[in-house]
Coordinates of C-alpha atoms in Angstrom, one line a residue:
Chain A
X1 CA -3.2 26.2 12.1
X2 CA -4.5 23.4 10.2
X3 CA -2.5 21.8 7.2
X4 CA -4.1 18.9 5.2
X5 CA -3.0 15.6 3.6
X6 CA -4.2 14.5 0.2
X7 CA -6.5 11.7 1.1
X8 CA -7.1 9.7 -2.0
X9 CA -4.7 6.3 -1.5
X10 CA -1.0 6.2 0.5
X11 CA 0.5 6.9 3.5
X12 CA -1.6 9.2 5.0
X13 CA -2.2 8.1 8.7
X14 CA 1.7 8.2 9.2
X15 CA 1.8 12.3 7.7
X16 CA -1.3 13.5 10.4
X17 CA 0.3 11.8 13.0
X18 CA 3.9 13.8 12.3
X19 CA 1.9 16.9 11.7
X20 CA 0.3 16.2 15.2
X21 CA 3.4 16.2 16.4
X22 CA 5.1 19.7 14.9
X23 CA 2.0 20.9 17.1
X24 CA -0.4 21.9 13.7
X25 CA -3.8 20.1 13.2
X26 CA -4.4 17.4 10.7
X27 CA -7.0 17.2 8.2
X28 CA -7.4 14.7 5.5
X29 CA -8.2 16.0 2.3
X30 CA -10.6 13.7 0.5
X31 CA -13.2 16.2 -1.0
X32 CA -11.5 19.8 -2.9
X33 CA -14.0 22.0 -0.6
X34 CA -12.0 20.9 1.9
X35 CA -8.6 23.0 0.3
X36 CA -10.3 26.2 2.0
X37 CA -9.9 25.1 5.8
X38 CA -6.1 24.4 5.6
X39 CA -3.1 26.5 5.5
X40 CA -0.7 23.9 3.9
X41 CA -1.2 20.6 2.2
X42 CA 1.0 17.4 2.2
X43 CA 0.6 15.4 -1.0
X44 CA 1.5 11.7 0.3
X45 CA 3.8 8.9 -0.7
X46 CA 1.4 6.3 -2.7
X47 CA 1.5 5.1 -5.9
X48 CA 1.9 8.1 -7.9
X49 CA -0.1 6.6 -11.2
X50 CA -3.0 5.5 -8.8
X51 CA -2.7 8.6 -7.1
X52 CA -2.4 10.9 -10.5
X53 CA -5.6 8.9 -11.9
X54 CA -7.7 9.8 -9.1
X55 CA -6.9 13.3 -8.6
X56 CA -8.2 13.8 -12.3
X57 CA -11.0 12.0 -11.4
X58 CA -12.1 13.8 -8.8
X59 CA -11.2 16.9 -10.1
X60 CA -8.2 18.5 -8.0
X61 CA -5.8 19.7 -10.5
X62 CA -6.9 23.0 -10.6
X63 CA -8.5 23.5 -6.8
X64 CA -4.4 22.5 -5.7
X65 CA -2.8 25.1 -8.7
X66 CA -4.9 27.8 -7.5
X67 CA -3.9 26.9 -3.7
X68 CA -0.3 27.0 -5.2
X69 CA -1.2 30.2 -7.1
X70 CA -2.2 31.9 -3.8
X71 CA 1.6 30.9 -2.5
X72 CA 0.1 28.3 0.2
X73 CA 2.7 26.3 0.9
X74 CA 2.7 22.3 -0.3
X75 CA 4.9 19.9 1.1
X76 CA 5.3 16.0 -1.7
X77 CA 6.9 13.0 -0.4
X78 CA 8.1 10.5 -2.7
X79 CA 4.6 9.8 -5.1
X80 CA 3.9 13.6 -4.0
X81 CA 7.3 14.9 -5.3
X82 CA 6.3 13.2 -8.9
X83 CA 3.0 14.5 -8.9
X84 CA 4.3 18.3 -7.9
X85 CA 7.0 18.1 -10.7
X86 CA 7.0 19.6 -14.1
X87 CA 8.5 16.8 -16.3
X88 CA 8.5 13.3 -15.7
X89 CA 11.0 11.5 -17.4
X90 CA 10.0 8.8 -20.1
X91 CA 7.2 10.5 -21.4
X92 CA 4.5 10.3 -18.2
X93 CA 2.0 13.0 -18.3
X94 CA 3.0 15.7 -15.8
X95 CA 0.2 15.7 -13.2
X96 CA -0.3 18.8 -11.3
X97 CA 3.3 20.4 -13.0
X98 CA 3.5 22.8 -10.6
X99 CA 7.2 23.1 -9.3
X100 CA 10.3 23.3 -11.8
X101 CA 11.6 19.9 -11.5
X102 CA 12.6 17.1 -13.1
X103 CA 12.1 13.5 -12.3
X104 CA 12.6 9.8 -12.4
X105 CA 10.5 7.4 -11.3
X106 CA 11.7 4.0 -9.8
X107 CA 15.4 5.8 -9.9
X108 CA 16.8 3.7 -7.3
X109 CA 15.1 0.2 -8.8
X110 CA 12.7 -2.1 -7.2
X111 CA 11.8 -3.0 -4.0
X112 CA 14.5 -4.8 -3.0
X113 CA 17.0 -1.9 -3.4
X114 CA 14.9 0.2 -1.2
X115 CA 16.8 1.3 1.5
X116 CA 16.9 3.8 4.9
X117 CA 19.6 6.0 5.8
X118 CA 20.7 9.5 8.0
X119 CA 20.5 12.6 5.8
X120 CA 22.1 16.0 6.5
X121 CA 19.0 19.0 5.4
X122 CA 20.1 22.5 4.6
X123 CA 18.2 24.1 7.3
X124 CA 17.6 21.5 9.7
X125 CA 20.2 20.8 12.5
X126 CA 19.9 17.2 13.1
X127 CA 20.6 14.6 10.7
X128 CA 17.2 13.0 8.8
X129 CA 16.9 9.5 8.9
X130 CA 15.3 9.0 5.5
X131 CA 13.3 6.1 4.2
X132 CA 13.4 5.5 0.1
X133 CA 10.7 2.8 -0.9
X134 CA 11.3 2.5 -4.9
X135 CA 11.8 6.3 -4.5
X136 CA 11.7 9.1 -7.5
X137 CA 15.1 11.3 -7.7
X138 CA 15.3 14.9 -9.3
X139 CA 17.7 14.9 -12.0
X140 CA 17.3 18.6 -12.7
X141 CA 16.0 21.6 -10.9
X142 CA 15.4 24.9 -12.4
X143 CA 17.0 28.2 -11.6
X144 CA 14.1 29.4 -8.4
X145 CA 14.9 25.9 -6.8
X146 CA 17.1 25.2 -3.9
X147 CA 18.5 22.1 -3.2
X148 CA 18.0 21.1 0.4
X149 CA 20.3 17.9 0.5
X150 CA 21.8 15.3 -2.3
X151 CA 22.6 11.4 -1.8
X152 CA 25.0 10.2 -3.4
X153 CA 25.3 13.4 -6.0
X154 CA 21.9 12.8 -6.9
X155 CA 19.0 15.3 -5.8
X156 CA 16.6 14.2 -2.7
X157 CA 15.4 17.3 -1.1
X158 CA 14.3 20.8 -2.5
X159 CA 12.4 23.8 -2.2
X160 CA 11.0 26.1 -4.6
X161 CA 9.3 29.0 -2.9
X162 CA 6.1 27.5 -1.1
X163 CA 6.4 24.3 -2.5
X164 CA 9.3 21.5 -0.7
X165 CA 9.6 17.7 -1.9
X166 CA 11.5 14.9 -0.6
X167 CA 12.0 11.5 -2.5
X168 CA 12.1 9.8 0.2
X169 CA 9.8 9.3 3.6
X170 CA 9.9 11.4 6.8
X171 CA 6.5 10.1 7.9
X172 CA 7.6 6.6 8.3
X173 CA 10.0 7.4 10.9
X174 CA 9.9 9.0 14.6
X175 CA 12.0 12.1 13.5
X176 CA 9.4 14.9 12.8
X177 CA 11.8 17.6 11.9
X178 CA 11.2 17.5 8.8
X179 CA 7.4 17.8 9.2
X180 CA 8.6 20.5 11.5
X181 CA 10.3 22.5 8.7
X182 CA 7.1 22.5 6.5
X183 CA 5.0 23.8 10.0
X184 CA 7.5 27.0 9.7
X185 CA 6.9 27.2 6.0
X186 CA 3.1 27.2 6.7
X187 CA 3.4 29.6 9.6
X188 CA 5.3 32.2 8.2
X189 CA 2.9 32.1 5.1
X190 CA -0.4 32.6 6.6
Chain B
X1 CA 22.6 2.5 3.9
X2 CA 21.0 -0.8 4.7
X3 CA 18.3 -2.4 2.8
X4 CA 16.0 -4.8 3.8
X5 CA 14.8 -3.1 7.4
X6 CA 12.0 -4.2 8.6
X7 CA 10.5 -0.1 8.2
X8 CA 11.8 -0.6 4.4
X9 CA 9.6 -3.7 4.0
X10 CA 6.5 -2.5 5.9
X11 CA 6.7 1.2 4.6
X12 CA 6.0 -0.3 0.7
X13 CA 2.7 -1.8 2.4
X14 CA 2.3 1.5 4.0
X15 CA 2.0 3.1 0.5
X16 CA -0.5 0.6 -1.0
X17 CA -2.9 1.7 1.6
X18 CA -6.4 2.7 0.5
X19 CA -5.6 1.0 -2.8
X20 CA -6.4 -2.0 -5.0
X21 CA -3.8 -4.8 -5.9
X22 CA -5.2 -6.9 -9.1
X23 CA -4.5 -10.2 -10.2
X24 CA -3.3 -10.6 -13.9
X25 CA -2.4 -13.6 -15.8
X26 CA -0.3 -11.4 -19.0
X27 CA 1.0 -8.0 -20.0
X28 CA -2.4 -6.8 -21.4
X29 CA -4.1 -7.9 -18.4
X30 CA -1.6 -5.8 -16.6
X31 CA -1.9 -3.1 -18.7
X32 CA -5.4 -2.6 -17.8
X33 CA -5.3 -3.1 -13.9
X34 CA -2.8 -0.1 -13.8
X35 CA -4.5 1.8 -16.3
X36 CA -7.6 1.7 -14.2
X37 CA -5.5 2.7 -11.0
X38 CA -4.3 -0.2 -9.3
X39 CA -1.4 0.0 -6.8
X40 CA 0.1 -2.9 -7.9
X41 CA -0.7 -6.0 -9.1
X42 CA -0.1 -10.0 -8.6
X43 CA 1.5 -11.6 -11.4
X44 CA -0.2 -15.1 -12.1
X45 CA -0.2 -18.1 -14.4
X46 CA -3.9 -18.8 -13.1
X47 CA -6.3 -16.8 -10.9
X48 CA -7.9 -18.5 -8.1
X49 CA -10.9 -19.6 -9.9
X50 CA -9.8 -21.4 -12.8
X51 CA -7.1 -23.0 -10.0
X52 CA -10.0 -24.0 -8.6
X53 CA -11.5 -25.3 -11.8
X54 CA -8.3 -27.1 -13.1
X55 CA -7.5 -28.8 -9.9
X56 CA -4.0 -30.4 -9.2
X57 CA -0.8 -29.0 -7.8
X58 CA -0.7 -25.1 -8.0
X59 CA 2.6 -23.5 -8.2
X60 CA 4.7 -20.4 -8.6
X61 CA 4.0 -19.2 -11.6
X62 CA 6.1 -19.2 -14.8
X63 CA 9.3 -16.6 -14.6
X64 CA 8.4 -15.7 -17.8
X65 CA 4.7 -14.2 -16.9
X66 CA 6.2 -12.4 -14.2
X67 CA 9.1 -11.1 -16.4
X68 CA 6.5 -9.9 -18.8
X69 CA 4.5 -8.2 -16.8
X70 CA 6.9 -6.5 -14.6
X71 CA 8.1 -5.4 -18.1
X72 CA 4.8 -3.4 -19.3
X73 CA 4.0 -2.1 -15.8
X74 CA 5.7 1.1 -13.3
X75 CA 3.3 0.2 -10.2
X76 CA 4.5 -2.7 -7.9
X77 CA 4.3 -6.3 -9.0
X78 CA 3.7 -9.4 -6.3
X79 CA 4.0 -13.1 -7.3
X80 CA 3.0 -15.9 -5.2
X81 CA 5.0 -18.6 -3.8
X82 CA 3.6 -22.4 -2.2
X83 CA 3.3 -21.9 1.9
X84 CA 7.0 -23.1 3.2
X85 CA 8.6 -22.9 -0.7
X86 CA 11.8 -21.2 0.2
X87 CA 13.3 -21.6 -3.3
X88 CA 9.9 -20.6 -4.9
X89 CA 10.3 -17.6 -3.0
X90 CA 13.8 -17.3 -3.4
X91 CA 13.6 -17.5 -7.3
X92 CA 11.0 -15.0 -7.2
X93 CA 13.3 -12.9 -5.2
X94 CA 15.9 -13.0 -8.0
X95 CA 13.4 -12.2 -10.2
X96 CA 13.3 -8.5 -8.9
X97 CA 9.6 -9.0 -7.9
X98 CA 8.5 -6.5 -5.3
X99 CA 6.5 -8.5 -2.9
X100 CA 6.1 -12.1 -2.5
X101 CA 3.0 -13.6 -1.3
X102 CA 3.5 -17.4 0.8
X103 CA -0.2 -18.1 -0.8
X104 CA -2.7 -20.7 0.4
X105 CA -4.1 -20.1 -3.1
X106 CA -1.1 -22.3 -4.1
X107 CA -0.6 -25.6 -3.1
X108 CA 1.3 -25.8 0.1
X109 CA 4.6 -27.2 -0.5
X110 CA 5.3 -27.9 3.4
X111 CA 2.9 -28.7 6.2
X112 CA 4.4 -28.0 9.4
X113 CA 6.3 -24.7 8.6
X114 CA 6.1 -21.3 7.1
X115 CA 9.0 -19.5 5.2
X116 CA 11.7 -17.4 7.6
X117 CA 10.5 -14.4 5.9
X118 CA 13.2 -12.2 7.9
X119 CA 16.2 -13.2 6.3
X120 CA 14.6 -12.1 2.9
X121 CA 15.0 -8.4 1.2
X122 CA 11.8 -8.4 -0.5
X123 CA 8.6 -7.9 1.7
X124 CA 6.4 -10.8 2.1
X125 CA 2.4 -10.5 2.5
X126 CA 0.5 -13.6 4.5
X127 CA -3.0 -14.6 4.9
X128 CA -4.5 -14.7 8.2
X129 CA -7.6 -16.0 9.8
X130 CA -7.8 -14.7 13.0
X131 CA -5.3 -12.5 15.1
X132 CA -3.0 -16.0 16.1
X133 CA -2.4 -16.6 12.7
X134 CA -1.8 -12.9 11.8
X135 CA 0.7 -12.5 14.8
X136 CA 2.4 -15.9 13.7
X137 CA 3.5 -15.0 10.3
X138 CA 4.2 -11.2 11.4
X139 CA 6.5 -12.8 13.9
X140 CA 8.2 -15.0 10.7
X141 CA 8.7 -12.1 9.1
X142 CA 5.9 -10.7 7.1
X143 CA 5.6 -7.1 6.6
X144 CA 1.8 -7.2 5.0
X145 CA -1.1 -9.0 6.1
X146 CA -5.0 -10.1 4.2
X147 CA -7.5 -11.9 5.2
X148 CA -7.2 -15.4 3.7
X149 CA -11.0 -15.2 2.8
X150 CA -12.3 -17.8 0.5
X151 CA -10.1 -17.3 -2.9
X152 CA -12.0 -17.7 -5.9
X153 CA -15.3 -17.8 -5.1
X154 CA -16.5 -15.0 -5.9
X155 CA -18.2 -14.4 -2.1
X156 CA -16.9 -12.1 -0.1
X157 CA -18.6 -14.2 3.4
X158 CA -15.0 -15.7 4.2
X159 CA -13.2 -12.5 4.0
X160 CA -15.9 -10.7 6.5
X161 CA -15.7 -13.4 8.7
X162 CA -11.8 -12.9 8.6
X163 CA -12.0 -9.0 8.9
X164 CA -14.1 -9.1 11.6
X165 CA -12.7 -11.8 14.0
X166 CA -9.2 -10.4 13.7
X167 CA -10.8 -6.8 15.0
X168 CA -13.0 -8.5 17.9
X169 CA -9.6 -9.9 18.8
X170 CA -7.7 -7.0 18.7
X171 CA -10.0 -5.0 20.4
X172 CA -10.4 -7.8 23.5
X173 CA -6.2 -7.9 23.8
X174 CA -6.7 -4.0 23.8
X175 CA -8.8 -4.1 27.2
X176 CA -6.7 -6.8 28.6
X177 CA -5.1 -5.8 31.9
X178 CA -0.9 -6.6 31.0
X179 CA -0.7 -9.3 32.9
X180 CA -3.3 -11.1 31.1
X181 CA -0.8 -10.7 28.4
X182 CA 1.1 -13.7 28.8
X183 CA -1.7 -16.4 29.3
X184 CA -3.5 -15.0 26.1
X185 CA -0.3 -15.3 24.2
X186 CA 0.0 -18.8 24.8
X187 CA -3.2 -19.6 24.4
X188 CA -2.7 -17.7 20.7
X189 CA 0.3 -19.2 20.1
X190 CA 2.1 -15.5 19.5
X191 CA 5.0 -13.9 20.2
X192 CA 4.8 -11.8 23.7
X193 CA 6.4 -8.9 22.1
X194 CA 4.2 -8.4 19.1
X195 CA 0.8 -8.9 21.2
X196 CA 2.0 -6.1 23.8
X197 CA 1.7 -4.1 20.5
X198 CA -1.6 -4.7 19.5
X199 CA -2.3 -4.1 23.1
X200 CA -0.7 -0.5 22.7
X201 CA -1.4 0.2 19.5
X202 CA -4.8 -1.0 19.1
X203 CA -4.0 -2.3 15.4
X204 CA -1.9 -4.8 14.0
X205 CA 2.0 -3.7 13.7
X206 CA 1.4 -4.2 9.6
X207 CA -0.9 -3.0 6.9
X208 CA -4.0 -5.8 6.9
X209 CA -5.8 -5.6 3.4
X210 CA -8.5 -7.7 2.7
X211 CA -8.6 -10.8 0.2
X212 CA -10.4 -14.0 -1.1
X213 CA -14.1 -13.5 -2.9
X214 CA -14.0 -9.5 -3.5
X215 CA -16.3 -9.9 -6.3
X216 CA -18.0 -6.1 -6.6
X217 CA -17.4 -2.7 -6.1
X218 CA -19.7 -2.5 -2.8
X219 CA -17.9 -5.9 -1.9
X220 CA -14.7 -3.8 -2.2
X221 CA -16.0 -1.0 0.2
X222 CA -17.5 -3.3 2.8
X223 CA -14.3 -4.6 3.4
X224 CA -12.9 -1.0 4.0
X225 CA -15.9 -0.4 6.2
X226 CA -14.9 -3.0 8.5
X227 CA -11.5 -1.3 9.0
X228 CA -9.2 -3.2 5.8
X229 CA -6.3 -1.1 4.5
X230 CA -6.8 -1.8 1.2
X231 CA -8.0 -4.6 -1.2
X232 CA -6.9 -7.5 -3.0
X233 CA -9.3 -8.5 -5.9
X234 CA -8.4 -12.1 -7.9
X235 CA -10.4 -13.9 -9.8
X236 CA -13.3 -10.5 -9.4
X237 CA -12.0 -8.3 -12.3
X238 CA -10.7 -10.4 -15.1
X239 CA -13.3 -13.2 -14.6
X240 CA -16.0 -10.3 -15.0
X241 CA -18.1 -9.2 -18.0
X242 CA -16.3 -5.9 -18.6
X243 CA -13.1 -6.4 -16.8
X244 CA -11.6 -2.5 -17.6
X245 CA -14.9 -0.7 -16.1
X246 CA -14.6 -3.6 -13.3
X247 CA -11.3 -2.6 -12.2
X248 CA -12.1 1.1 -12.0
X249 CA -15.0 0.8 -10.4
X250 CA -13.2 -1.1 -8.1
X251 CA -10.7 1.1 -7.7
X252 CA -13.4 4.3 -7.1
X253 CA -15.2 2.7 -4.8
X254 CA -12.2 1.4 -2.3
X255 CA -11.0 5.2 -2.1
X256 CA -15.0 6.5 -1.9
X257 CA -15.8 3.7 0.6
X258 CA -18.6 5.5 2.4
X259 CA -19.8 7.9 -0.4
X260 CA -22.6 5.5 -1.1
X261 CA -24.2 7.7 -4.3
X262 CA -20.4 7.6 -6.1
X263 CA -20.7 3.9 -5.4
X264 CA -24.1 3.4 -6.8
X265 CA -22.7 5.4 -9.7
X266 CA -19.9 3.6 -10.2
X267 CA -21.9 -0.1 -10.4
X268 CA -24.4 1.4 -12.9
X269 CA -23.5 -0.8 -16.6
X270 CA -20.4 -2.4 -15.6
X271 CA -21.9 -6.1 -16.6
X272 CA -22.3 -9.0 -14.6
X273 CA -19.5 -10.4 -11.9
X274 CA -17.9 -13.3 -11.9
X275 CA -20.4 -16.3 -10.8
X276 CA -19.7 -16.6 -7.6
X277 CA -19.5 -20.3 -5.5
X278 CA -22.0 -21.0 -2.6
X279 CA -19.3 -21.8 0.1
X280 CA -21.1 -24.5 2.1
X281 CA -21.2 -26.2 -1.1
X282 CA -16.7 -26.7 -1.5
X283 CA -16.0 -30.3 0.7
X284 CA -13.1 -29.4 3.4
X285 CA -10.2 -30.1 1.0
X286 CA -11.7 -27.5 -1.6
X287 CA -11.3 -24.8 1.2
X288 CA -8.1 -22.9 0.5
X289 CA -8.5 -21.0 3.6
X290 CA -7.6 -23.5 5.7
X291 CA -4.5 -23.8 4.4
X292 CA -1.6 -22.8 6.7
X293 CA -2.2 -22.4 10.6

């Protein structure tokens, strides 16, 4: 089983290395030919403008909504959870607009409130120790969405069909479970 | 909840990685660099060049540059404060900026030591040299590291030199046997602990970006071919003909790095760099990299 990671700027070392780990190969995704060797695809913490700008570019909006449309699962972390979302608040151009979400960028403030703390997961025993670096919150889901775990009332993890975000970063830390979780999601799909 | 941990600090470097941090001197200037996909970008009252030009002291900038262009802008914004300037960096702390640079670009405001960089919440980035240098300030504190390079000239030889002795070095600690360990972190002048990482990990514990004299697009991806994280471009875009295409093509070819056609593409009508400064031609005090120790 092979699932990829977006490739064009971010954290994407720290993703292969957890997807190594949940026992999956790791491909990163720099060209859209690429999309039809993987099973699942991870769309990285980054800068989400940056990240947005060059996925036009290089023409991957539609190659990833016709991997969506084909119900292969996707897996955004932080920068990847604004460019999977619907509506961005404050007027930003949704990017790909694939999952019924809403967010907010910067929710938490800058760098200096960034902070790391345990989460409990619907679905995963242990709790997740979760990184937020300027992170992005959901401030409203629609009615196909679950929500997989709130901090603080607000909206951190969630799952729509195929498609599960996080605001915050599992591949920063040892604690692959939730790497793990998207593995499953990829399994059972293909 | 805690902020401030040290996987806090080095995870926002983590995120900047295959991108391009641009120096701007306004809002408009800012405007631009994240337009044309920077991942952040360092808020300035003078780019290295005309620092150069202008001579003098070089400070931290004015609060109210920063203010503006942290305004205007949702990507990251650094600021630079004088080597050993705790208040500079403290002020700029207050400030809400999101990464602080101790910058030999600026004129160092102590001789004999760095900024504790631990005891801050904001995530500092440092210059470095050679792999001593590099372990020093990782060891103060930093969370980010670049190559010091030659800032503001305009030639990338510095930063190549940088790049590639901080590699050698980390490849020769790699095939040390461990008890060699100890000697060669004396003889670096690093902390035991953070060598006997490199040792493991093969890499330094932190991002290491490149900096000082990317002047080009292909001078962008050389210093990803030689294994940087990501770039740091000064005085190169806004010191350009065409700064706008600059940046992009900046930006295009730091994520294409080996795709040699896209970068050929990408340099086609863009105008004409910044002039750039023969290095053997600055006298010992015009060198900025040797700055710091």
């Amino acid at each position: 089983m092979k699932i990829g990671v977006l490739a064009l700027q971010g954290a994407v070392a720290e993703h292969m290395k957890s997807i190594e780990k949940t026992g999956a190969e790791a491909v990163a995704v720099k060209q859209t030919h690429q999309l039809k060797d993987i099973q699942g695809l991870i769309i990285p913490g980054g800068e989400s403008t940056t990240i947005g700008k060059l996925m036009r570019r290089y023409e991957f909006i539609e190659p990833i909504r016709e991997f969506s449309a084909e119900k292969k699962p996707l897996f955004g972390t932080c920068a990847g959870l604004i460019v999977l979302a619907k509506e961005i608040e404050g007027g930003e151009e949704a990017h790909l607009g694939l999952m019924d979400i809403r967010v907010s960028r910067n929710a938490f403030g800058r760098q200096r409130e960034s902070f790391e703390t345990d989460l409990d997961v619907k679905g995963i025993d242990n709790p997740v120790r979760a990184v937020f670096i300027r992170a992005p919150l959901i401030t409203s889901v629609g009615e196909g969405v679950e929500v997989l775990s709130t901090y603080r009332n607000e909206i951190v993890t969630a799952r729509e069909g195929h498609m599960l975000v996080s605001s915050y970063h599992p591949e920063l830390t040892d604690d692959f479970s939730l790497h793990q979780y998207f593995a499953d999601m990829v399994r059972q799909s293909s | 909840m805690e902020t401030g941990t040290s996987r806090v600090k080095r995870g926002m470097a983590e995120m900047q990685k295959g991108g391009v941090i641009m120096d701007v001197m306004n809002a408009e200037q800012a405007k631009i660099a994240e337009a044309a996909g920077a991942t952040a970008v360092m808020a300035l009252e003078r780019v290295p060049s005309d620092i150069r030009a202008a001579g003098g002291v070089a400070r931290m900038a004015d609060p109210t540059i920063i203010e503006e262009v942290m305004k205007v802008v949702s990507i990251p914004v650094m600021a630079k404060a004088r080597i050993g300037h705790y208040v500079e960096a403290k002020v700029l702390e207050s400030l809400g900026v999101d990464y602080l640079d101790e910058s030999e670009v600026l004129t160092p405001a102590d001789e004999v030591y760095h900024i504790d960089k631990r005891e801050f919440t904001v995530p500092f980035v440092c210059g470095a040299k050679d792999l001593g240098e590099a372990l020093r300030r990782i060891g103060e504190g930093a969370s980010m590291i670049r190559t010091k390079g030659e800032p503001g000239t305009g030639n990338i030889v510095e930063a190549v030199r940088h790049m590639r002795l901080i590699n050698s070095q980390i490849r020769k600690v790699g095939n040390m046997s461990k008890d060699e360990l100890y000697a060669e972190a004396k003889n670096l002048g690093v902390p035991y602990d953070l060598l006997l990482e490199v040792h493991e990990n093969g890499k330094l514990p932190v991002v290491n970006f490149a900096a000082g004299g990317v002047a080009t697009p292909a001078d962008a991806a050389l210093m990803m071919h030689l294994g940087a994280d990501g770039v740091f471009v000064g005085s190169g875009i806004f010191k350009s003909e065409y700064p706008e295409k600059f940046a992009r093509a900046i930006v295009e070819a730091t994520t294409h790095y080996t795709d040699y056609k896209l970068i050929a593409e990408v340099s086609k009508n863009i105008g004409t760099p910044m002039k750039g400064i023969e290095i053997s031609k600055l006298t010992a005090a015009e060198r900025m990299s040797d700055r710091g120790w």
